Every structure is written in structure tokens, then in C-alpha cells.
Coordinates of C-alpha atoms in Angstrom, one line a residue:
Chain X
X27 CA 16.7 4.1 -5.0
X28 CA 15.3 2.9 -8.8
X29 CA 17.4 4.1 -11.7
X30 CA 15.4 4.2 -15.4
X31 CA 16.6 5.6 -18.3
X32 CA 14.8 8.7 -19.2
X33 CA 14.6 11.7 -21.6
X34 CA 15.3 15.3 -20.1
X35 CA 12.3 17.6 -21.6
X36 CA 13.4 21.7 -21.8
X37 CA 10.8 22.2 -19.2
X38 CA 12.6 19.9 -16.4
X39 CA 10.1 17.2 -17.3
X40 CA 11.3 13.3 -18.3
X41 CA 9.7 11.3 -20.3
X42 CA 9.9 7.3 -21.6
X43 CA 9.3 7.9 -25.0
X44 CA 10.3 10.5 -27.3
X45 CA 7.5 10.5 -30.1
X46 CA 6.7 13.2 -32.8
X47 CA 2.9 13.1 -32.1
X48 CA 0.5 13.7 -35.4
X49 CA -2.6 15.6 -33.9
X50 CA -5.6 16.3 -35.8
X51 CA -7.5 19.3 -34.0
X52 CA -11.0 18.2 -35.3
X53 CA -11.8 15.1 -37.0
X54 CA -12.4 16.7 -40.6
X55 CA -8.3 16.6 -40.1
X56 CA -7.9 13.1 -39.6
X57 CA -7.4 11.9 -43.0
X58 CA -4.7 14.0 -43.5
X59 CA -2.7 13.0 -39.7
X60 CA -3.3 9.6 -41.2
X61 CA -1.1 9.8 -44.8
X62 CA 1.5 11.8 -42.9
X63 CA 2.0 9.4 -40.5
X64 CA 1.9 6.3 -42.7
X65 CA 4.7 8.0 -44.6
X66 CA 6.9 9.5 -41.8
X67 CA 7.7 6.9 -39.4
X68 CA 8.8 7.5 -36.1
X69 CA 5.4 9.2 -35.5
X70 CA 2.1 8.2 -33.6
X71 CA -1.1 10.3 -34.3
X72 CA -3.9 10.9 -32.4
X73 CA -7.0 10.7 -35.0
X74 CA -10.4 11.7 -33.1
X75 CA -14.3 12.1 -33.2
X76 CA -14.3 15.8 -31.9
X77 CA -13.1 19.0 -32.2
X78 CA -16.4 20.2 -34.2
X79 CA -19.7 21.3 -32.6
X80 CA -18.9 21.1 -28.8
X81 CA -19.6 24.1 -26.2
X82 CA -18.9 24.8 -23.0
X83 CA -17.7 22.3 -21.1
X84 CA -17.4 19.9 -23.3
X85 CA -15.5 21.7 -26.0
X86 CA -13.0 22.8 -22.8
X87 CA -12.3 19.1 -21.9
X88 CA -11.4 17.9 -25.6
X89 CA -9.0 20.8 -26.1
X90 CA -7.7 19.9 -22.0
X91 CA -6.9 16.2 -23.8
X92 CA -5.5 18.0 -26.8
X93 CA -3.3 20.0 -24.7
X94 CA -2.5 17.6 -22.4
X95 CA -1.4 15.0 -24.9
X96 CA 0.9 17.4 -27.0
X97 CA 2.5 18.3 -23.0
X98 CA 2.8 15.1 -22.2
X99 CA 7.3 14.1 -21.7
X100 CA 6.8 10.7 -23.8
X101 CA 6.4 13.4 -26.7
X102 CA 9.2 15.0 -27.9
X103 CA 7.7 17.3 -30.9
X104 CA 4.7 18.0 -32.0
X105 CA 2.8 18.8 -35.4
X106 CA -0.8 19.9 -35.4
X107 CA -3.2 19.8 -38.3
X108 CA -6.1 22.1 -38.5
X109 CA -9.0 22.7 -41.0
X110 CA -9.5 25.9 -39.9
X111 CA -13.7 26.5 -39.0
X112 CA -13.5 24.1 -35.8
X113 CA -14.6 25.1 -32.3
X114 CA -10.8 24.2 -31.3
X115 CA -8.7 27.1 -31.2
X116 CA -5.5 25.4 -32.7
X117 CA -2.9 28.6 -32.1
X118 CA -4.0 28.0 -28.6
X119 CA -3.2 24.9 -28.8
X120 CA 0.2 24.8 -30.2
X121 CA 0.8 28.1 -27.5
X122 CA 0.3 26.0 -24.6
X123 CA 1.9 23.1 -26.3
X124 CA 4.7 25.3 -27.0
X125 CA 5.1 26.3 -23.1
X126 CA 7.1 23.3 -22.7
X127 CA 9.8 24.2 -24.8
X128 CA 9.3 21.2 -27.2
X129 CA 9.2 21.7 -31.0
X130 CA 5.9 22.5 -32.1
X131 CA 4.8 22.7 -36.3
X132 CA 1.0 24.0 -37.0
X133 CA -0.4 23.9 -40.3
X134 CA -4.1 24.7 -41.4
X135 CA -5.6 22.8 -44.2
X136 CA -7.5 25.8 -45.5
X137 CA -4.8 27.8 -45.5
X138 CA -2.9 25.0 -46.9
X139 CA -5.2 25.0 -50.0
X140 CA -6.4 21.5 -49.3
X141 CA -5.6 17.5 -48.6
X142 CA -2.8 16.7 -50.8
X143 CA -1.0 20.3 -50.5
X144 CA -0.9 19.8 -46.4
X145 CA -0.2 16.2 -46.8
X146 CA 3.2 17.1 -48.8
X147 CA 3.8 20.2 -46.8
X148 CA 3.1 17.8 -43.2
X149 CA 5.5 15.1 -44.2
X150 CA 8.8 17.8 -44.8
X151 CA 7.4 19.2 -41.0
X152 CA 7.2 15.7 -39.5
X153 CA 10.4 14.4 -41.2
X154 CA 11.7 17.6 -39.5
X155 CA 10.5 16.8 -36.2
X156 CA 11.7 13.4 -36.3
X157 CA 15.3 14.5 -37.1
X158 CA 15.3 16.7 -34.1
X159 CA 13.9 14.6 -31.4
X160 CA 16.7 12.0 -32.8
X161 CA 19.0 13.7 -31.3
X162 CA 17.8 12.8 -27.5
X163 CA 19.7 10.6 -25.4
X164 CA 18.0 8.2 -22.7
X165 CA 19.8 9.6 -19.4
X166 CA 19.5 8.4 -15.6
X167 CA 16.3 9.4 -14.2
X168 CA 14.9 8.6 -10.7
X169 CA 11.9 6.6 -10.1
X170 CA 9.9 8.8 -8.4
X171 CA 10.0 10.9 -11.6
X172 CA 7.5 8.2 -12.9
X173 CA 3.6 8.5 -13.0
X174 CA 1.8 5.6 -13.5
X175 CA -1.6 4.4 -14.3
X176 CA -3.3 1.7 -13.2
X177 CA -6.2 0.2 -14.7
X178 CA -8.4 -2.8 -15.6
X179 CA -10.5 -4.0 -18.2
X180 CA -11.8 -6.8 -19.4
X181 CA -12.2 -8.2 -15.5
X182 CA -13.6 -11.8 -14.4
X183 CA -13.5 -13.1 -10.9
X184 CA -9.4 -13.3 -11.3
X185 CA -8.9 -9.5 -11.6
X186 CA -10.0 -8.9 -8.1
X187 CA -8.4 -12.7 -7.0
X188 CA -4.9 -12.1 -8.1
X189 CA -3.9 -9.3 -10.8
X190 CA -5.3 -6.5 -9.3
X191 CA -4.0 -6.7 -5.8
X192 CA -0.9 -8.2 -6.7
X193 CA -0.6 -4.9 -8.9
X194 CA -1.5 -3.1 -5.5
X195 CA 1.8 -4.3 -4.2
X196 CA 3.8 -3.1 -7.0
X197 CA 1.6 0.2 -6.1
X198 CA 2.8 0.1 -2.9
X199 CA 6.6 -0.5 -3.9
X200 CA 6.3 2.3 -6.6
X201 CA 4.9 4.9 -3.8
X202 CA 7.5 3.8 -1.2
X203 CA 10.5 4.9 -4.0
X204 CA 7.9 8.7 -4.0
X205 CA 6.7 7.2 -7.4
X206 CA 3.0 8.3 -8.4
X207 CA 0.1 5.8 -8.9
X208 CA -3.4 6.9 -10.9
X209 CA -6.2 5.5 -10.7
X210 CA -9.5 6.4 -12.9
X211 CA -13.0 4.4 -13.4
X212 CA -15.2 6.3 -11.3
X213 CA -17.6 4.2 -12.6
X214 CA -15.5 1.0 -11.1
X215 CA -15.0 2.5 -7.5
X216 CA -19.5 2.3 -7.1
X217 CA -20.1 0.1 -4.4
X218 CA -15.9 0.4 -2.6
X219 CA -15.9 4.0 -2.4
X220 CA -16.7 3.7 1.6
X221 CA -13.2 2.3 1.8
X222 CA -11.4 4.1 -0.8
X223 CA -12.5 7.1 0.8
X224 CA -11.7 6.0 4.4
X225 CA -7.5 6.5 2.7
X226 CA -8.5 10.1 1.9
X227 CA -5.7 12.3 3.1
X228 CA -8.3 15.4 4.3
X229 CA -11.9 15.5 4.4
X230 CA -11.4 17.7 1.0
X231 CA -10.3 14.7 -0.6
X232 CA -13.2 12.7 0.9
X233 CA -15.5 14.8 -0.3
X234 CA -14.5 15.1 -3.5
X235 CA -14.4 11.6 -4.2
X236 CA -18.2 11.1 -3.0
X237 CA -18.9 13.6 -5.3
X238 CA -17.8 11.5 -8.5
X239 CA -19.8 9.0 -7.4
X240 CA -22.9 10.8 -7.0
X241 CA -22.8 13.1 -10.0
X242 CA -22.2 9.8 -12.0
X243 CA -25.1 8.5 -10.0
X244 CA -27.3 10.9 -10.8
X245 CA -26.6 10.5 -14.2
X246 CA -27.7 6.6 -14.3
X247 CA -30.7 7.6 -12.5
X248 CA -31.5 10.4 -15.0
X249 CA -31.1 7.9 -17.5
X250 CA -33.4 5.3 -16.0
X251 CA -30.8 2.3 -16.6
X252 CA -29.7 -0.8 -14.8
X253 CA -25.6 -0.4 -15.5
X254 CA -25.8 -4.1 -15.7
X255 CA -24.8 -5.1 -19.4
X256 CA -22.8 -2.2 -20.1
X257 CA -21.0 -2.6 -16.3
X258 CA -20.4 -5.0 -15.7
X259 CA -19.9 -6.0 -19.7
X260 CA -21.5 -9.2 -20.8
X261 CA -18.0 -10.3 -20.9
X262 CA -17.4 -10.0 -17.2
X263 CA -20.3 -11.9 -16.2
X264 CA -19.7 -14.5 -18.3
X265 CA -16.5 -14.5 -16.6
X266 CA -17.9 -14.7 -12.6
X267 CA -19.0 -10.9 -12.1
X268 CA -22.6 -10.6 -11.0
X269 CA -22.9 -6.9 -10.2
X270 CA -20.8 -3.5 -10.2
X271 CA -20.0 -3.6 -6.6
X272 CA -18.6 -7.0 -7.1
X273 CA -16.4 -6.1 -10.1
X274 CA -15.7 -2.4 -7.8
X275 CA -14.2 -4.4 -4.8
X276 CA -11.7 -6.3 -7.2
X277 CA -10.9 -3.2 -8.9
X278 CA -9.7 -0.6 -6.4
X279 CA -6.9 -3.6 -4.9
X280 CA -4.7 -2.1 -7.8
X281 CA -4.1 0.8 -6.3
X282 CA -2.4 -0.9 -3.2
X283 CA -2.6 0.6 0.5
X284 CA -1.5 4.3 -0.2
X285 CA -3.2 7.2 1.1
X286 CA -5.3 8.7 -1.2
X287 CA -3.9 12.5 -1.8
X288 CA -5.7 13.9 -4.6
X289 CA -9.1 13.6 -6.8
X290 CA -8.4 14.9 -10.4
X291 CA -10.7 15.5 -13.1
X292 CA -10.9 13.8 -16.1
X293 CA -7.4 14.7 -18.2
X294 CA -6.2 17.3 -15.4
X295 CA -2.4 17.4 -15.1
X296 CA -1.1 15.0 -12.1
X297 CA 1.0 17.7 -9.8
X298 CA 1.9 15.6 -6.6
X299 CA 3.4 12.7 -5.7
X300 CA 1.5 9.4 -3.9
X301 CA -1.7 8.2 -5.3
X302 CA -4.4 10.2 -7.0
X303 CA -7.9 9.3 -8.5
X304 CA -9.3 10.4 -12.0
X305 CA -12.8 11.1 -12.2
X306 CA -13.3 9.3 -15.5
X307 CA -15.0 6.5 -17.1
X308 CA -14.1 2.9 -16.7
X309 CA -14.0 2.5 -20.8
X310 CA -10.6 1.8 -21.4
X311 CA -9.5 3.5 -24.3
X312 CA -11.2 6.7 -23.1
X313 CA -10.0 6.2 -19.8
X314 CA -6.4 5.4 -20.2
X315 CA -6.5 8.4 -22.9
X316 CA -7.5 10.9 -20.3
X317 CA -4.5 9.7 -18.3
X318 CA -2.1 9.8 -20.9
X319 CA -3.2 13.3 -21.2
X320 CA -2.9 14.3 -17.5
X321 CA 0.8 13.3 -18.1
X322 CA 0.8 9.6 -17.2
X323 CA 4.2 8.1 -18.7
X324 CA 3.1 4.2 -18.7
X325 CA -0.6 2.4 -17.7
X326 CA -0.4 -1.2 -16.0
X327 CA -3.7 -2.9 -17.4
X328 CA -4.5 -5.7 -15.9
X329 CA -7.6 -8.3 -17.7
X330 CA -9.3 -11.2 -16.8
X331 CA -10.6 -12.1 -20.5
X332 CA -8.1 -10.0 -22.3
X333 CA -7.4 -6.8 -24.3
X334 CA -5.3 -5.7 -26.8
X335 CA -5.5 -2.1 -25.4
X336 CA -2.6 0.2 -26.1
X337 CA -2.3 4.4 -26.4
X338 CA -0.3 6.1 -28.8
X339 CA 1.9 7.9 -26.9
X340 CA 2.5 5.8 -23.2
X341 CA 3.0 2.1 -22.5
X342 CA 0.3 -0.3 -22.0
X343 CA 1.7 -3.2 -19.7
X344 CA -1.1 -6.1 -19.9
X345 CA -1.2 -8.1 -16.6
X346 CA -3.5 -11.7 -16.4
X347 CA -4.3 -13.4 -13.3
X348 CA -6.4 -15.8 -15.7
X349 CA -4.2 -18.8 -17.2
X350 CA -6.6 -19.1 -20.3
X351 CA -6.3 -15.9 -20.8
X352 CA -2.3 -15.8 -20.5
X353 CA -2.0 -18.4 -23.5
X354 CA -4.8 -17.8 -25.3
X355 CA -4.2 -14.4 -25.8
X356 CA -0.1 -14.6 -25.5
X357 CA 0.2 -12.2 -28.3
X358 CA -1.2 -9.1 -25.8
X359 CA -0.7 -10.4 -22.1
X360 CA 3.2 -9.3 -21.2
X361 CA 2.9 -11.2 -17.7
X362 CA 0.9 -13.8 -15.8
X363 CA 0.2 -13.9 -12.4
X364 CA -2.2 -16.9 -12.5
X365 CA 0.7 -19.2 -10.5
X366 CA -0.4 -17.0 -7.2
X367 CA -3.9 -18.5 -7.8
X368 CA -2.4 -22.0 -7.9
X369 CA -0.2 -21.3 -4.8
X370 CA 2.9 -21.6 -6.3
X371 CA 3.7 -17.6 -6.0
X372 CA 2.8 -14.9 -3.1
X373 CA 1.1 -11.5 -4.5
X374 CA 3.9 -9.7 -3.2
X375 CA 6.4 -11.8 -5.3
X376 CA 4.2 -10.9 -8.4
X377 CA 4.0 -7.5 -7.5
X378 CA 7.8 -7.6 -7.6
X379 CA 7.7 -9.2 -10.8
X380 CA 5.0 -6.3 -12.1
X381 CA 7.4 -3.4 -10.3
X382 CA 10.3 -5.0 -12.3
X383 CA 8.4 -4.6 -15.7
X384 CA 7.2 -1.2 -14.9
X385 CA 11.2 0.1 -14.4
X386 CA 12.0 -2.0 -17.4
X387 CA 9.4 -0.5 -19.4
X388 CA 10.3 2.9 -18.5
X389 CA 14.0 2.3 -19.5
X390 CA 12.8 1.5 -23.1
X391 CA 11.6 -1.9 -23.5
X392 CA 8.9 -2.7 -25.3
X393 CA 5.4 -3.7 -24.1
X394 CA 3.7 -6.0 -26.4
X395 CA 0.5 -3.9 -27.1
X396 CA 3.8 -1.1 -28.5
X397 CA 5.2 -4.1 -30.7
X398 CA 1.7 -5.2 -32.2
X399 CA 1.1 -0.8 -32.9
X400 CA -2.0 -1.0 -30.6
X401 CA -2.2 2.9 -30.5
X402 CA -6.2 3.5 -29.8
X403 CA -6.9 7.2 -28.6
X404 CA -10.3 8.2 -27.4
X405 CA -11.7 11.2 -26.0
X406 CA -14.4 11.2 -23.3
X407 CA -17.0 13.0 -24.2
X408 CA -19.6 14.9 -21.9
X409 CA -22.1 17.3 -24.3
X410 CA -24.0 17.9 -27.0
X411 CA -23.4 18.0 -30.5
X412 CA -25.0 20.9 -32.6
Chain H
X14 CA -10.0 -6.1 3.5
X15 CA -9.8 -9.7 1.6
X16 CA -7.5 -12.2 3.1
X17 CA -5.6 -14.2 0.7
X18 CA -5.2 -17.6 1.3
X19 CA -4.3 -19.4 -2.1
X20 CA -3.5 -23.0 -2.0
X21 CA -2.8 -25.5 -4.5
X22 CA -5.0 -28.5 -3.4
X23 CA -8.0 -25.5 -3.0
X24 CA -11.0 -25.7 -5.6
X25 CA -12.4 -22.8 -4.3
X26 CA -11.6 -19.5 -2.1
X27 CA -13.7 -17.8 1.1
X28 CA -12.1 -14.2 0.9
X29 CA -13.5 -12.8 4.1
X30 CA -14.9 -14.6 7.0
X31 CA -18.0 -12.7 6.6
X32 CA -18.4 -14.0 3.4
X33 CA -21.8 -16.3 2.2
X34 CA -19.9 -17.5 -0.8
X35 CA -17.1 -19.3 -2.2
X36 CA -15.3 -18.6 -5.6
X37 CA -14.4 -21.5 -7.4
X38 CA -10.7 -22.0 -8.6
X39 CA -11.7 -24.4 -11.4
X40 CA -14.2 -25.5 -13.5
X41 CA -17.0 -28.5 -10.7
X42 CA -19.5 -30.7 -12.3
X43 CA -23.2 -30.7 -10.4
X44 CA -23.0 -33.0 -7.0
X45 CA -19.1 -32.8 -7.0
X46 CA -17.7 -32.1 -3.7
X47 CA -15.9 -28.9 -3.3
X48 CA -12.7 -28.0 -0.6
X49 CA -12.2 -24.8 0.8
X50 CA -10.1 -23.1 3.8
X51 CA -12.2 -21.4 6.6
X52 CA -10.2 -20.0 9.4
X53 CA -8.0 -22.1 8.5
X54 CA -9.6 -25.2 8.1
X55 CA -10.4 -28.0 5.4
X56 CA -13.9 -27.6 4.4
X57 CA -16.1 -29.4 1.8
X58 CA -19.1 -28.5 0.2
X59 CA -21.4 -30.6 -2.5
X60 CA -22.3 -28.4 -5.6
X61 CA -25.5 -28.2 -7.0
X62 CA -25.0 -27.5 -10.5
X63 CA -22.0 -27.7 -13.1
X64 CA -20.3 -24.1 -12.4
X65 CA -17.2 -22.5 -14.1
X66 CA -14.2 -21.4 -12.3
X67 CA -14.4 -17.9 -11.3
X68 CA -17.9 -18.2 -10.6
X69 CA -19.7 -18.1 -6.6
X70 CA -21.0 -21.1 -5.0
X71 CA -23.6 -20.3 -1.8
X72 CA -21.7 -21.8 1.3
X73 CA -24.7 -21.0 3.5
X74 CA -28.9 -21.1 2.5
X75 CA -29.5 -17.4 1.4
X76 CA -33.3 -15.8 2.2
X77 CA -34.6 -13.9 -0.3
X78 CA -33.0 -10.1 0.0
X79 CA -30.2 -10.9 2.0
X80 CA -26.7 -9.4 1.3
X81 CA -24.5 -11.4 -1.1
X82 CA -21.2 -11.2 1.1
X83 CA -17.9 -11.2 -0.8
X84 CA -14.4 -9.7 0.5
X85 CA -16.3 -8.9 3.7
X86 CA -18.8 -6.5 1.5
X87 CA -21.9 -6.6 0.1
X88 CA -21.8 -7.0 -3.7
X89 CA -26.2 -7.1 -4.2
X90 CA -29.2 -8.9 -2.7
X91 CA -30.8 -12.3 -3.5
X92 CA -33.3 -11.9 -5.6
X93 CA -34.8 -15.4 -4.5
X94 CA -33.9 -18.2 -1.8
X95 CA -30.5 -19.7 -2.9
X96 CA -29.8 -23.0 -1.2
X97 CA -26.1 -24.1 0.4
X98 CA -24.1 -25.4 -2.9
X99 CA -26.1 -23.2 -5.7
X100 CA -24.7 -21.1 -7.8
X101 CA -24.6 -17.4 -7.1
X102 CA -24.7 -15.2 -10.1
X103 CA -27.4 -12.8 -12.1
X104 CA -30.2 -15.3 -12.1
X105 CA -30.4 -15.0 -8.5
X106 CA -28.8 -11.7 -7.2
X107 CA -29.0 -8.2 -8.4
X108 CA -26.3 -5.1 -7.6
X109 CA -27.7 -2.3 -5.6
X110 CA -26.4 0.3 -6.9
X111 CA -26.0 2.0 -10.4
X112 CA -29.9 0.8 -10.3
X113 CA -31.4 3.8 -12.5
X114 CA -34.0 1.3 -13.7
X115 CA -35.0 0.5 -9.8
X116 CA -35.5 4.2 -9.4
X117 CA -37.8 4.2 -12.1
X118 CA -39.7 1.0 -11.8
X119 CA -40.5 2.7 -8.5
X120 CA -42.0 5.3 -9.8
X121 CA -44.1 3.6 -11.8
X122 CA -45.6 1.4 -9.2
X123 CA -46.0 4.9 -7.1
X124 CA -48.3 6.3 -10.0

């Protein structure tokens, strides 16, 4: 049994973190989440593109990421900034928010009576905040409290080669200690779904996975493009990958040999243990957004030509199975697992080198995409706007 | 699915014995002679052009619409004959899937 040192949320859940998150409701509020938290530190914010103009269910899936990030353990308070004539329902918001028993602070800028008034007002709330969630202590925590994501981006030919399925084996020895394991990219399974879907728990599960894949398909037919360019990226072919079931059959190594229990949507809460997939984009920042949302505490990344990729509120460990790429890009790659392409290392001694960072991680050290503030927040968007 | 079977004096890797190409391990220069294991035995193969590591080398002549076979699973089609030693990449093989424009190239021809 895996001990990390955790924080106990009021609710029963733990988190790694213990941010006060800055969240703007609609984008008209970013300005103002941005001079709060440049003043206040101690806070991440979650500036965003949305919030205005969306229906159905397209409005319903940014206020889910909304939600979801405010719910998520890594955050310890909350303060939510409103204009006030959005689509998003902010009391909503801060009411669900507010079901976890965390500190929650709303403030409206036309209420306020404008920017500087709700700026001044905003820093007393989140210096506030801040002195409250000081007061949480890192306590022993089980492993198999942990959810974590697992992702790629930036892929060559060494993603599917080494990182990826030496990141399956710390999959593996997460899941073996009743740890969870995510993985999204719908987009990234095209091509390997026949044996992703041959681990399917029930033929529920089965089914629902083919389902991703053919609504996205549908969509690139409706579209009338050749995913080639976009997916793989110009950047991955230059890097070996010739086509998107190519880049697919690297990708879905990461998630190790588990069963496959669940299919969640985009941004929907996590509520078992084992491995689960996210119907979502492979775009990273929207991708590893919509996990942090669902309640993911840290995403392993791993990246053939490199990215700085972080998240505000969860840990982005970047894994390289490229050597260029591991001291080229030193400043953003926290390990290299290029030796097991020379023969000098097995995969499943740098999946025990992966599984080591994760607990590390968990316990409070820093990842170098946390030192470097790479805090980029994206929300997937499915609509209209009108 | 892929069996592993890294090795330092390697220049390139056969994934699945099904496979019809190699990935290369380092950077090969155009009539260098390549080494990989297949079943567990030394093999060489003479490169056609210069290729970059990470990229596919054919180990096998390729007809025209034949599978490209990597890990044991198709990852597209030839789009043209590729000979033993070429190199395997967008020039010559397209995916099968997440083909929208196929769909309606095809319709185009059907009208």
C-alpha cells in the first residue's frame, strides 16, 4: 500500500493542491479574474472564451467545466466573478460549488458598479480565501484515493515506441494499488478502438465506446475533411506519423492492460475506481481541461516533440521517450524514457520510474510545467454562437 | 499487441511479426545497410533513401492498396507500389479512416 500526502476536503474528498481558484463565469469577466489574481498570490484563475451566447447543450457543458473545476479537491476555495447578463447562471454555480463544503465568494460586476470597484472588492475576498485554505495540513492519504490522467501530445514515432506504454505500466501499477487511470482523445482511439473495446467490462461499455467514435465520425464526414493536418499535426508527421490509426495504436498503450469499466462524457465526474475513457478531443489543453474538471488530481503527458502544457489547478507530468526532445526542451520534460529505446532500461523499469513521480507529485512536489506557471485552461466547445 | 524488443546495437524495430515495416531508431543515409531483429534474428536491409529516425522503412515490396502493417494493425493503404527499403510515410500511404474528404470525393465521381 502507497502513502501520499494529501488534503482532507469537508466533503470526504482529498486533493494534491489546495488553490484558491479565480473563475470568471463569461469572458466579459476575465479582465477582472486577471488583476485579482496578479495581485493575490496563492491563486490560479481560469480566464475563458465562453459563458456568453451558448444554448442547449453547449451552454450545459461549459457550466459542467465550470462546476466541475470549482468541485474539483486540488481547490480549496473558490471566488467567482460574474457580469451579470451571461447565459451562465453564476448562483448556480457557486450552489453546486458550495455542495462541497469549500469556501465559496461570488461577486457580480454589475452589481459591483464596474472593473476597478470589483477588482478592489475581489482582492480583500481572495486574500480572504487564501488565509483560510492556509490553514490545511498535507495528511496521509491512500493511493487509490488518486485519479489520474493520461495523455499525449505532441506524439512522433517514440510516443507509441517507448513513453506511452512504458506509461501503461505505471497504469497498470496505479490500478493494481485500486488507483484510477483516464483516458480521453476520442479522436486518438480511431483506428485501435477494436482492441480498446475488446477490455470493455459489459457490452454497455462496448457500446458506448463505439459510439464516440462514430458520432465523431460522422462529424468529419459532415465536414467533408481528411483529419490529416489537423491529426495527425504537421508536427507529428514530421516526426514519423503517417496517419491517425498509426498515431491511435501508440496512443491507447498509455492506458496499460486494465479493463476498461466506464465511458464518460466530456467533463463528467469520475465515480469508480479502474480505468475509464473521456469522450473528448485529443487537443490538449481542452482535453486535459475537461479532465481536470471531472475531478482528475494530476495528468501524465507524455510528447514526442514536446509541450509546455500545464492546467491551473492539477499537475502536468511531461514524459519523453525522444532524447532530442529530453534536452532540447529540458525546461518542460520532468523525465526521459528514451534509455529503453537504446536498450539500456525495460518499460516496466520506466514505468516504475513514471509511478514513482506520480506518488511524488501527489505528495507536493513540483512538476516543471507548475514551476514555469504553465496554467492554460480551455473549454471544449460543441455549438453555436448567437 | 506490439512486442518490444529494444536493443542497443538495433537501427531499426519490427513491432509485430505481421508487420511490412520497420521503424528506424536513428537517423540512415540512402544505400546504408539497416539491422533489425525478426523472431529473433539479425536482419539487414539496404535503404533506399536518407530517412530520419522515427520514420518507416518497407521491409517487404508493397502493391499498390495493400495494408501498411504496424504493431500487427493496419495504420492505411499504399497509395502506390513501395519497393523493399523505401520509405513509408504520406507520399505513399494514406489512413483509412477520419477520411471525410474520401466520402466526398466519392460523391463527386458518383454525380
Amino acid at each position: 500500500m502507497t502513502i501520499i500526502k494529501g488534503y482532507k476536503r469537508p466533503d470526504g474528498s482529498v486533493g494534491i493542491r489546495n488553490h484558491v481558484l479565480l473563475m470568471p463565469t463569461v469572458i466579459c469577466s476575465n479582465q477582472v479574474v486577471n488583476r485579482i489574481g496578479q495581485q493575490v498570490s496563492g491563486t490560479v484563475a481560469i480566464p475563458h472564451q465562453h459563458g456568453c451566447s451558448q444554448v442547449g447543450k453547449d451552454k450545459e457543458r461549459t457550466h459542467q467545466v465550470l462546476v466541475g473545476m470549482g468541485k474539483n479537491p486540488n481547490v480549496g476555495a473558490v471566488l467567482i466573478i460574474s457580469l451579470g447578463c451571461e447565459v451562465m447562471n453564476a448562483e448556480q454555480i457557486r450552489d453546486e460549488i458550495m455542495e462541497t463544503g469549500k469556501p465559496v465568494i461570488w461577486l457580480d460586476i454589475q452589481d459591483e458598479g464596474g472593473t476597478i470597484k470589483t477588482i478592489q472588492k475581489g482582492i480583500e475576498a481572495a486574500k480572504e480565501l487564501v488565509k483560510q485554505v492556509q490553514d490545511g495540513q498535507r495528511v496521509d492519504i491512500d493511493l487509490s484515493e488518486l485519479i489520474v490522467g493520461v495523455k499525449c501530445g505532441g506524439s512522433d514515432a517514440t510516443s507509441g515506441l517507448c513513453s506511452n506504454p512504458a506509461l501503461g505500466k505505471a497504469s497498470d501499477l496505479l490500478v493494481a494499488e485500486n488507483g484510477t487511470i483516464v483516458m480521453g482523445e476520442t479522436t486518438e482511439i480511431i483506428g485501435a478502438e477494436h482492441i480498446l473495446a475488446e477490455k470493455a467490462v459489459s457490452a454497455e461499455v462496448h457500446h458506448k465506446l463505439y459510439d464516440c467514435i462514430r458520432n465523431f465520425e460522422m462529424e468529419i464526414d459532415r465536414m467533408g475533411v481528411d483529419m490529416r493536418g489537423g491529426n495527425p499535426s504537421p508536427g507529428n508527421i514530421e516526426g514519423g506519423l503517417s496517419t491517425i490509426e498509426e498515431k491511435s495504436l501508440g496512443c491507447i498503450s498509455k492506458a496499460g492492460s486494465s479493463s476498461l469499466k466506464g465511458v464518460v462524457e466530456y467533463a463528467e465526474p469520475i465515480k469508480g475506481k479502474g480505468f475509464y475513457f473521456m469522450d473528448s478531443p485529443g487537443n490538449d489543453i481542452e482535453c486535459v481541461s475537461g479532465m481536470a474538471a471531472a475531478g482528475v488530481h494530476l495528468v501524465c503527458f507524455t510528447t514526442g516533440v514536446g509541450t509546455p502544457t500545464g492546467n491551473p489547478i492539477i499537475p502536468v507530468i511531461k514524459i519523453t521517450g525522444n532524447e532530442r526532445t529530453a534536452k532540447r526542451m529540458e525546461d518542460n520534460i520532468d523525465i526521459d524514457t528514451s534509455a529503453v529505446l537504446q536498450g539500456k532500461e525495460t518499460l516496466e523499469q520506466a514505468g516504475k520510474r513514471i509511478f514513482d513521480e506520480i506518488v511524488s507529485v501527489a505528495s507536493g512536489s513540483l512538476t516543471k510545467a507548475e514551476v514555469l506557471g504553465h496554467q492554460e485552461f480551455s473549454i471544449n466547445r460543441i455549438g453555436i454562437s448567437l | 499487441m506490439a512486442v518490444y524488443d529494444f536493443n542497443s546495437e538495433m537501427s531499426s524495430i519490427v513491432l509485430n511479426r505481421k508487420d511490412n515495416v520497420a521503424t528506424l531508431l536513428r537517423d540512415v543515409k540512402a544505400g546504408e545497410n539497416i539491422t533489425y531483429t525478426f523472431e529473433g534474428k539479425l536482419q539487414t536491409l539496404v535503404v533506399k533513401s536518407d530517412i530520419r529516425f522515427g520514420h518507416k522503412v518497407a521491409l517487404y515490396p508493397i502493391p499498390k492498396g495493400e495494408r501498411i502493417l504496424k504493431y500487427g494493425e493496419s495504420i492505411g493503404a499504399a497509395t502506390e507500389f513501395i519497393d523493399r527499403g523505401e520509405h513509408v510515410h504520406v507520399q505513399n500511404i494514406e489512413g483509412i479512416r477520419g477520411r471525410g474528404d474520401a466520402h466526398i470525393q466519392k460523391e463527386v465521381k458518383n454525380s
